[in-house]
CSV table of C-alpha atoms in Angstrom, one decimal:
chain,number,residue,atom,x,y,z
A,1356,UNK,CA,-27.7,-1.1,8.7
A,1357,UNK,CA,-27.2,-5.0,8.0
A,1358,UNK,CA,-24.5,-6.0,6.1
A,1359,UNK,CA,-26.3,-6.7,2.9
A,1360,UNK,CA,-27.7,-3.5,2.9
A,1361,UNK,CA,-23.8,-2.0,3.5
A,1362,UNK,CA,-22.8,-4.1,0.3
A,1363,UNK,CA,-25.5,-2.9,-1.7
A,1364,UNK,CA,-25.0,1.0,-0.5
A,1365,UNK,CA,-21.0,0.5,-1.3
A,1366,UNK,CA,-21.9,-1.0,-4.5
A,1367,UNK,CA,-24.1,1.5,-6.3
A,1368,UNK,CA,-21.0,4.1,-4.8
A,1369,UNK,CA,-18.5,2.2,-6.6
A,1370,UNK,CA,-20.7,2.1,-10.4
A,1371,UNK,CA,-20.7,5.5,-9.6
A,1372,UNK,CA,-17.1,5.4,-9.0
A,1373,UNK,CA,-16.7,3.7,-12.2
A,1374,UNK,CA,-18.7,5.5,-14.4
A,1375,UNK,CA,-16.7,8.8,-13.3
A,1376,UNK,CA,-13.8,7.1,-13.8
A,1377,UNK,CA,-14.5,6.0,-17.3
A,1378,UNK,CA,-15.8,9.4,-18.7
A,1379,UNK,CA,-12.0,10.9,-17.2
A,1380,UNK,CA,-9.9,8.0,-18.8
A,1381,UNK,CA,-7.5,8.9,-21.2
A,1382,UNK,CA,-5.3,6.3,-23.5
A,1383,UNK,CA,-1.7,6.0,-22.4
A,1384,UNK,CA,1.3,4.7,-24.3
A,1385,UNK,CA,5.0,3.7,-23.8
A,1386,UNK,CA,7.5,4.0,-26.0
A,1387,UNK,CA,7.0,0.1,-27.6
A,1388,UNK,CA,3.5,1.0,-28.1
A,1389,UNK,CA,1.7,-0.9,-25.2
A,1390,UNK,CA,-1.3,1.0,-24.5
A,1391,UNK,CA,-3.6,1.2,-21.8
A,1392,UNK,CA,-6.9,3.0,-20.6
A,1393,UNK,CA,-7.1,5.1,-17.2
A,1394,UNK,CA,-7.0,8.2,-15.7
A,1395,UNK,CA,-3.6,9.6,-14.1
A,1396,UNK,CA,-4.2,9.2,-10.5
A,1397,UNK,CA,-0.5,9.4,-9.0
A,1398,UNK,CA,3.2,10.3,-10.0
A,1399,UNK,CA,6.1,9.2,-7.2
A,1400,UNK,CA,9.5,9.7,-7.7
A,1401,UNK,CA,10.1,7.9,-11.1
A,1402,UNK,CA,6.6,5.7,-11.0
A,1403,UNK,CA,3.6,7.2,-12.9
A,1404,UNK,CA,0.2,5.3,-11.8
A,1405,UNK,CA,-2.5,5.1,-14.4
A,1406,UNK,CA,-6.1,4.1,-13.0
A,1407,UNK,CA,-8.4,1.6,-14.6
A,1408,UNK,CA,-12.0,0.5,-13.9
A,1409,UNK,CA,-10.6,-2.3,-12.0
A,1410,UNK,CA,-7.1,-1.7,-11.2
A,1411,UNK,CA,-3.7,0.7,-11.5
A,1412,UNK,CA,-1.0,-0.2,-14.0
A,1413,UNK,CA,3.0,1.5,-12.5
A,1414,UNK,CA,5.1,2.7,-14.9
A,1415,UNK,CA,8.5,3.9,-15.1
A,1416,UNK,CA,8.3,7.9,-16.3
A,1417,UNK,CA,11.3,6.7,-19.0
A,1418,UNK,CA,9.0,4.1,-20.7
A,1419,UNK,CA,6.3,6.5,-21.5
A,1420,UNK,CA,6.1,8.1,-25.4
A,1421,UNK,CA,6.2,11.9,-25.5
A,1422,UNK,CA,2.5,12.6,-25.8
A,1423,UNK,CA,2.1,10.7,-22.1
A,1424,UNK,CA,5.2,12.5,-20.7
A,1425,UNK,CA,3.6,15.9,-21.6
A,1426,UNK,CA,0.6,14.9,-19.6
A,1427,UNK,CA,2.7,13.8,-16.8
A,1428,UNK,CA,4.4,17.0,-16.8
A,1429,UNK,CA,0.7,19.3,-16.6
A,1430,UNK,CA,0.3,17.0,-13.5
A,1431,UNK,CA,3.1,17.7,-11.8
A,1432,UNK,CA,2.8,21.5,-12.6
A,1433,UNK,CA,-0.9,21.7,-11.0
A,1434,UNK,CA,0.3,19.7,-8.3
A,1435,UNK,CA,0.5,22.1,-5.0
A,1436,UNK,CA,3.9,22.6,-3.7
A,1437,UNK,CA,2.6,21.7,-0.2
A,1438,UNK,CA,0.4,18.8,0.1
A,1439,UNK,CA,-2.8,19.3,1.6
A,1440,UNK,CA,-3.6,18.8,5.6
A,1441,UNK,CA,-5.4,16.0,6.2
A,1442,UNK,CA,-7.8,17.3,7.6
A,1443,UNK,CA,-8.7,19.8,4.9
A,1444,UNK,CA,-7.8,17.8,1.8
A,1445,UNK,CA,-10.4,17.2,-0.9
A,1446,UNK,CA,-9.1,13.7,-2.2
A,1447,UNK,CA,-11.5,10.8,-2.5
A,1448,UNK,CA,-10.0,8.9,0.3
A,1449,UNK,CA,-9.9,12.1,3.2
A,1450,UNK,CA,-13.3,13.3,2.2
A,1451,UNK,CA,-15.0,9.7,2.9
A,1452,UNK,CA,-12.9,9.5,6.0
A,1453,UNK,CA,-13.6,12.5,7.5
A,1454,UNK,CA,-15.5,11.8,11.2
A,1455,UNK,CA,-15.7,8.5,10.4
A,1456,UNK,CA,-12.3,7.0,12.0
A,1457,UNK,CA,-11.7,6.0,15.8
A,1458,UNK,CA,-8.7,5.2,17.4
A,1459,UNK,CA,-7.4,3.4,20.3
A,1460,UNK,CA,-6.8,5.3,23.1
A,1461,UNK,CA,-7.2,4.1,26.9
A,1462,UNK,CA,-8.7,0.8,25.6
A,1463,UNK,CA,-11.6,2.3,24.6
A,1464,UNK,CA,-12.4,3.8,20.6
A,1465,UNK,CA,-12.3,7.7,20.4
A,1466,UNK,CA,-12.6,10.2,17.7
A,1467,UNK,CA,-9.6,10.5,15.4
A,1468,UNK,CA,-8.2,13.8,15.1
A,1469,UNK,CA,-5.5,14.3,12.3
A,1470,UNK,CA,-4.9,17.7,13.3
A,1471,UNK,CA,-2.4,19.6,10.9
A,1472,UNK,CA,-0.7,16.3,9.4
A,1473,UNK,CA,-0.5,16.6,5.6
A,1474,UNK,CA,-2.4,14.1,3.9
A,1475,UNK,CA,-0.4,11.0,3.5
A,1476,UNK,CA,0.1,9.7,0.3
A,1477,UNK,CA,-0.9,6.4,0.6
A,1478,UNK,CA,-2.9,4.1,2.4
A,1479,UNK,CA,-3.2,0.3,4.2
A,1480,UNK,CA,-6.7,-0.4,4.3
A,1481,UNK,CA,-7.2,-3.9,6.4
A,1482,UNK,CA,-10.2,-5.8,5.7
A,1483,UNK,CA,-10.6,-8.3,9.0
A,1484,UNK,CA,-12.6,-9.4,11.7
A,1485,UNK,CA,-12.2,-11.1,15.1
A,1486,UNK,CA,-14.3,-14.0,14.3
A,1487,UNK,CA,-11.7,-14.7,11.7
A,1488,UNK,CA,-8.9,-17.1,12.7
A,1489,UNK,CA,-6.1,-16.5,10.1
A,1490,UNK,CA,-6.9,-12.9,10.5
A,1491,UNK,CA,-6.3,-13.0,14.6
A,1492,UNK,CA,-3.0,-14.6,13.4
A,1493,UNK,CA,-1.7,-12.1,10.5
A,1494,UNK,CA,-2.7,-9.2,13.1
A,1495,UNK,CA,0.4,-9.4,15.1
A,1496,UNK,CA,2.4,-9.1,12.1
A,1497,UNK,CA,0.7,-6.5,10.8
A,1498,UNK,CA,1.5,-4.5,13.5
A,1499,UNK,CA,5.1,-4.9,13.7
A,1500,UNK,CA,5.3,-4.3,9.7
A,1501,UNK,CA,3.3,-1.1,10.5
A,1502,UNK,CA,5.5,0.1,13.2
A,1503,UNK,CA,8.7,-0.6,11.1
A,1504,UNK,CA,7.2,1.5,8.0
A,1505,UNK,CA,6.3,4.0,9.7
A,1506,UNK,CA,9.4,4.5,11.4
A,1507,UNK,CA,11.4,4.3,8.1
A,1508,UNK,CA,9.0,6.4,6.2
A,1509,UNK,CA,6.9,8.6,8.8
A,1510,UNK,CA,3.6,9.9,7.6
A,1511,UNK,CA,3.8,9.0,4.1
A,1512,UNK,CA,1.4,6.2,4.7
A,1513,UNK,CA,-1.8,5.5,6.7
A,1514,UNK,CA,-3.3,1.9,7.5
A,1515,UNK,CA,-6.7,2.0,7.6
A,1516,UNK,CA,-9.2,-0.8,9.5
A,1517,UNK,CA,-12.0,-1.6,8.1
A,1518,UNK,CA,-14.2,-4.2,10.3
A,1519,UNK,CA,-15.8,-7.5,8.8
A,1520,UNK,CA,-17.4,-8.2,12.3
A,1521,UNK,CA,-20.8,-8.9,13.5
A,1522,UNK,CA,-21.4,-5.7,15.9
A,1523,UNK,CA,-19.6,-3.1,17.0
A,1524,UNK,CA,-18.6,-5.0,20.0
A,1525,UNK,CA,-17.0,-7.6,18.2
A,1526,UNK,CA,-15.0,-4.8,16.4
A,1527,UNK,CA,-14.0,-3.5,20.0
A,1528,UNK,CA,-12.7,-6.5,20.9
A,1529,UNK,CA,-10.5,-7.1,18.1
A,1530,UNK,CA,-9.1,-3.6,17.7
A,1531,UNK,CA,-8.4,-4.2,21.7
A,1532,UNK,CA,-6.7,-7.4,21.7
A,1533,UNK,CA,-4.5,-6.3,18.4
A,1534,UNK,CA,-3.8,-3.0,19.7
A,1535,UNK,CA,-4.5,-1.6,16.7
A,1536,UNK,CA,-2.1,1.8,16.6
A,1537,UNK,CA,-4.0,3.1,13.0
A,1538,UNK,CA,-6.9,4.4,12.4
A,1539,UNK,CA,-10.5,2.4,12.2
A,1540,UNK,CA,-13.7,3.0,10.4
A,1541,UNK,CA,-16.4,4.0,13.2
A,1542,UNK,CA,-18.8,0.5,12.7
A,1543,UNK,CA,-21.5,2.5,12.2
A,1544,UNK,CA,-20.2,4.2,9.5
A,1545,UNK,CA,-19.1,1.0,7.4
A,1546,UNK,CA,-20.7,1.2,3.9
A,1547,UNK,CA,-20.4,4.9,3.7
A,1548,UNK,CA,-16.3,5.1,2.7
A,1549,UNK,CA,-16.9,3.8,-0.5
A,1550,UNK,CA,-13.3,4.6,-2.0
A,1551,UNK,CA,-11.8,2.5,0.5
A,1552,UNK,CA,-14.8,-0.2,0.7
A,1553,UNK,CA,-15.0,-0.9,-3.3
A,1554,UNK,CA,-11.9,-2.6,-2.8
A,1555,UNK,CA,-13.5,-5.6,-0.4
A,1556,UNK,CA,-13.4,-9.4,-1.3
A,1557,UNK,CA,-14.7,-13.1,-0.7
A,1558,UNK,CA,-12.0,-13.4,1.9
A,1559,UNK,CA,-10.3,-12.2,5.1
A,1560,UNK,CA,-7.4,-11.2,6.3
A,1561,UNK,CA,-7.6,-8.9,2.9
A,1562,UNK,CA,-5.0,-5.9,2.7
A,1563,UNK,CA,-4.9,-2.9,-0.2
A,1564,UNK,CA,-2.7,-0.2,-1.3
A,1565,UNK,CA,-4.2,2.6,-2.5
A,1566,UNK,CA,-3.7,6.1,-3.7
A,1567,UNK,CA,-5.3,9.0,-2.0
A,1568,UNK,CA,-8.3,9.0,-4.9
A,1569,UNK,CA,-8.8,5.1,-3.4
A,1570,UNK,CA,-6.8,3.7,-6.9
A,1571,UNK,CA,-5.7,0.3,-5.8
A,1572,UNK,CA,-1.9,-0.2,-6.0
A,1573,UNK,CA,-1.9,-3.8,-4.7
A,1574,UNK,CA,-4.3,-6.1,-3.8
A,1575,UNK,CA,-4.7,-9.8,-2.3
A,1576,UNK,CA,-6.3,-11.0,-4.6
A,1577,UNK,CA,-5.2,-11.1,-8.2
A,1578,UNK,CA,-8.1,-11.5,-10.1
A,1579,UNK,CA,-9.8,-14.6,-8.2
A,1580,UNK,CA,-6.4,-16.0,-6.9
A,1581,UNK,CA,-6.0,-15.3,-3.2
A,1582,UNK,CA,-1.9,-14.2,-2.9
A,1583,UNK,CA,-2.5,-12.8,0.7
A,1584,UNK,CA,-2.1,-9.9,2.8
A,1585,UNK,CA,2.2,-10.3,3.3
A,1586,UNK,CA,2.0,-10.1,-0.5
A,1587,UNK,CA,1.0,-6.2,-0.6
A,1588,UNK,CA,3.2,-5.7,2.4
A,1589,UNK,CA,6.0,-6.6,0.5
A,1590,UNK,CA,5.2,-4.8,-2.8
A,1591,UNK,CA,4.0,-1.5,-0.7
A,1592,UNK,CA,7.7,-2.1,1.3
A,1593,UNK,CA,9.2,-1.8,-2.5
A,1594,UNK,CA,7.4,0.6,-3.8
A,1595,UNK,CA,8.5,3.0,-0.9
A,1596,UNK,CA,12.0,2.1,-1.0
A,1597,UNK,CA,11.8,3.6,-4.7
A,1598,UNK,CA,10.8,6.9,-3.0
A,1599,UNK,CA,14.1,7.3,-0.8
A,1600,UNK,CA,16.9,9.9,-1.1
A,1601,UNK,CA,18.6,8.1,-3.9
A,1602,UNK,CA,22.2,8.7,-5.6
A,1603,UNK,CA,22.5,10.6,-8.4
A,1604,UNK,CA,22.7,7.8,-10.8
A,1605,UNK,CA,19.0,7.0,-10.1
A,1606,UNK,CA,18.0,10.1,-11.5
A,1607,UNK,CA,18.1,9.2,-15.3
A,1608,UNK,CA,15.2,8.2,-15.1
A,1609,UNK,CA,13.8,11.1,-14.6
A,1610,UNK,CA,15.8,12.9,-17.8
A,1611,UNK,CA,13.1,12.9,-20.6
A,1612,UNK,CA,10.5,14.2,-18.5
A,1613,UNK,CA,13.1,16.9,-16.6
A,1614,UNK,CA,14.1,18.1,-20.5
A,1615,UNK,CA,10.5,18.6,-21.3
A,1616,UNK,CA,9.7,20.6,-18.0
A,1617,UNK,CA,13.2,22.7,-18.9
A,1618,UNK,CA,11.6,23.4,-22.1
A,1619,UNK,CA,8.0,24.3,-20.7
A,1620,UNK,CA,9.8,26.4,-18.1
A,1621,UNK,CA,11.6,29.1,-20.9
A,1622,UNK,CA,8.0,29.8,-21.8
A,1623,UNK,CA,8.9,30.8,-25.2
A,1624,UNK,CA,12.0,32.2,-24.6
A,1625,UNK,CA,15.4,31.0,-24.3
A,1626,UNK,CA,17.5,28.7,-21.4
A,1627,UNK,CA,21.1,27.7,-21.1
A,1628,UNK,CA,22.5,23.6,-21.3
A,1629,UNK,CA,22.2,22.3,-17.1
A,1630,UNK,CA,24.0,19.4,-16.4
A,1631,UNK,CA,21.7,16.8,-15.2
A,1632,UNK,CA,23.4,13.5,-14.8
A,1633,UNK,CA,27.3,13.2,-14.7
A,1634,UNK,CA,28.9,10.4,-13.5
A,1635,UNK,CA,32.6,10.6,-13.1
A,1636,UNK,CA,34.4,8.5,-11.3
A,1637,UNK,CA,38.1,10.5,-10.0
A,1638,UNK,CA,39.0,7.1,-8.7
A,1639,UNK,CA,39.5,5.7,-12.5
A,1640,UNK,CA,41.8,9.0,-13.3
A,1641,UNK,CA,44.6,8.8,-10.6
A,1642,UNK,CA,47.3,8.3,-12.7
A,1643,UNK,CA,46.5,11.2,-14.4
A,1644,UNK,CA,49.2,14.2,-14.1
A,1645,UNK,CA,46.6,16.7,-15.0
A,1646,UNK,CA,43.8,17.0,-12.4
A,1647,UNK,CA,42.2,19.6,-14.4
A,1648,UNK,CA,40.7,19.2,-17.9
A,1649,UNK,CA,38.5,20.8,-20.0
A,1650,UNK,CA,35.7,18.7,-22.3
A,1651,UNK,CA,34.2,19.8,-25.5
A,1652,UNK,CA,31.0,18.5,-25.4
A,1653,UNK,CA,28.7,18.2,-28.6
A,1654,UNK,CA,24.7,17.9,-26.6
A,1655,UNK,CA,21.7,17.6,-29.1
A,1656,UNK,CA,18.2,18.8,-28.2
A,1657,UNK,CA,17.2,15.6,-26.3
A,1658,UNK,CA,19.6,16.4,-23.8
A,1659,UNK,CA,22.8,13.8,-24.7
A,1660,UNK,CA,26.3,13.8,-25.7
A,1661,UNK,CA,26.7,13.0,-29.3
A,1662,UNK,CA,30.4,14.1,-29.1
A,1663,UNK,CA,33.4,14.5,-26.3
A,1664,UNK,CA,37.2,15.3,-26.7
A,1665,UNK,CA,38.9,16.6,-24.0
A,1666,UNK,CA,42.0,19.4,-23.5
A,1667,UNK,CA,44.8,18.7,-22.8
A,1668,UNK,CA,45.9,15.5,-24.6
A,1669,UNK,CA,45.0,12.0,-22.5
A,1670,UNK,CA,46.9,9.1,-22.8
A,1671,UNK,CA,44.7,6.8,-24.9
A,1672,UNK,CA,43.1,4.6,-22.5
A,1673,UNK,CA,42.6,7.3,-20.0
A,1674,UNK,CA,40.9,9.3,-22.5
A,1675,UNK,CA,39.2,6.5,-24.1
A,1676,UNK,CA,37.8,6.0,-20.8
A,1677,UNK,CA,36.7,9.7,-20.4
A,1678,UNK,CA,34.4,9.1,-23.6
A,1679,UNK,CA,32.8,5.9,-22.7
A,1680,UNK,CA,31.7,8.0,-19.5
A,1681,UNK,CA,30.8,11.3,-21.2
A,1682,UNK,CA,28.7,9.3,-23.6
A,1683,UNK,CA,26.2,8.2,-20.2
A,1684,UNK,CA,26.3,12.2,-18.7
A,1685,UNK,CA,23.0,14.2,-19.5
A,1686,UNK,CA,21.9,17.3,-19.8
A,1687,UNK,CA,19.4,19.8,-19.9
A,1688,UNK,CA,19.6,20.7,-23.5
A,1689,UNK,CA,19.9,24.8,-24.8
A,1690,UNK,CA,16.9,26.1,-25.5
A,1691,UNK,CA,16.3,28.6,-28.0
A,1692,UNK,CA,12.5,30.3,-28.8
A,1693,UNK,CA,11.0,27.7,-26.7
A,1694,UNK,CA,12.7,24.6,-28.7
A,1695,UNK,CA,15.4,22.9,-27.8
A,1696,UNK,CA,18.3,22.9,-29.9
A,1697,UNK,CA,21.6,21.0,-30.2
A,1698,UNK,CA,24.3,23.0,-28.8
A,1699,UNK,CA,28.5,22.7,-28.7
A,1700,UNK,CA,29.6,23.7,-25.2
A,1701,UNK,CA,33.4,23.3,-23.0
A,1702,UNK,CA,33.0,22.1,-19.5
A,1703,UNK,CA,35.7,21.9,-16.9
A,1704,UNK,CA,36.1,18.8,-15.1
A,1705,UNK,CA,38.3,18.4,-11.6
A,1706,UNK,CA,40.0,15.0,-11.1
């Protein structure tokens, strides 16, 4: 199949693509009233990513209004606890790959076999070509910027080749003189991973992010304007640093949408107050006789301390300090025939 004919193939996939996409897309707001149109395609850590016809917009959970939050929350509770193998999974991106990759192996191109690695959940796909200068000279790059990722965050991401060369021999001899340690779409195959291929432009070396549905993340191109391949690499870099182990602190994010799956969890019934987030620093406290103390906490339904006093007697600033911090903990609020309700409660606090 020429390349025209590949373009043409890929391009009827993507209207279909698009036309699925619109009849799922769903209007999402935050909290100042922006709005925009897509389909929920992804939620990571804090990072919610709504999909458009022609792009993803990432938003912070906190920023969404409560009607979006819900909707984040049936997401996460159809999500399966285990992520799909590879192999087996029925996203956009693993069914159009599947017995369509090669890999390196003894400098020649061999079947890929994912075996039982769970999916990852998201992917490189590098659009190059060995006829391509400024490719042949990003390549090296690329390669130490895949090693380093994967090494920091094993398996949550895949790079995917995808060749812009003449023949298949061509392709050979680039994936041979990279080393190319990922994945690469079998030549003859090209125009038949339309997920991945939709997201092709005018120019080489061109590198995507994209979910496991094939919603693009980032992109070297803006619109027309060419920001390059390192560009993506640094934004994919960031956005997986946001998916770390991360102090507590870093979970308040989270606290709307953790209240409304509290709530959701009573199913109807009732559910004690769960601390959530509570900062405390003992460090600020050491001149403190007492080391044990009891707080009297006032938590409304959202979750927060509307009110704090504190047994027995602080010195002022010491307990003036003690309320500026109680007024930042969080909660998971009572809840009381499936609403949540503002509650009074006494919680014992170590120094």
């Amino acid at each position: 199949m020429n390349l025209r004919a590949r373009l043409r193939r890929s391009l009827v996939a993507f209207s279909a693509l698009l036309l699925a996409a619109a009849a799922r897309a769903e209007t999402w707001r935050t909290t100042l009233g922006v709005g925009f149109e897509g389909k929920l395609s992804g939620v990571y850590g804090a990072l919610v990513v709504v999909a458009g016809p022609t792009g993803s917009r990432l938003f912070s959970v906190e920023t969404l209004d409560d009607d979006a939050l819900g909707r984040v929350a049936d997401f996460l509770a159809a999500r399966p606890a285990t992520p799909p193998s590879w192999a087996a999974s029925a996203s956009a991106v693993a069914t159009s790959v599947r017995t369509r990759l090669q890999v390196l192996r003894d400098n020649r191109l061999v079947t890929f076999e994912p075996g039982a690695r769970a999916e990852p959940e998201f992917y490189l796909v590098y659009f190059g070509a060995h006829w391509c200068g400024p490719c042949r000279a990003f390549s090296p790059d690329l390669v130490r910027a895949y090693t380093r990722l994967q090494q920091a965050w094993p398996g949550r991401f895949e790079l995917i080749f995808i060749s812009s060369d003449r023949d298949a021999g061509e392709q050979l001899n680039y994936v041979r003189e990279v080393r190319m340690p990922w994945p690469v779409v079998k030549f003859s195959a090209l125009g038949r991973v339309a997920p991945l291929e939709r997201w092709a432009a005018s120019g080489i070396p061109n590198l995507v992010a994209v979910t496991r549905e094939g919603e693009v993340l980032f992109h070297s191109y803006r619109g027309a304007e060419y920001v390059g391949p390192r560009s993506v690499l640094e934004d994919f870099e960031r956005l997986l640093g946001t998916l770390e182990e991360r102090p507590t602190a870093a979970r308040r994010p989270l606290h709307r949408l953790a209240v409304v799956q509290h709530v959701r969890a009573a199913a109807g019934g009732a559910r004690g107050v769960k601390p959530f987030h509570i900062n405390l620093d003992p460090a600020r406290y050491q001149t403190l006789e007492v080391k044990s103390i009891e707080a009297a906490l006032e938590i409304d339904a959202h979750g927060k301390v509307t009110a704090a006093s504190f047994t027995p007697p602080l010195p002022a600033v010491l307990a003036y300090q003690l309320e500026r911090d109680a007024d930042t903990w969080l909660f998971l609020p009572a809840v009381e025939d499936g609403r949540a309700k503002a509650v009074k409660v006494v919680l014992p606090i170590s120094l």
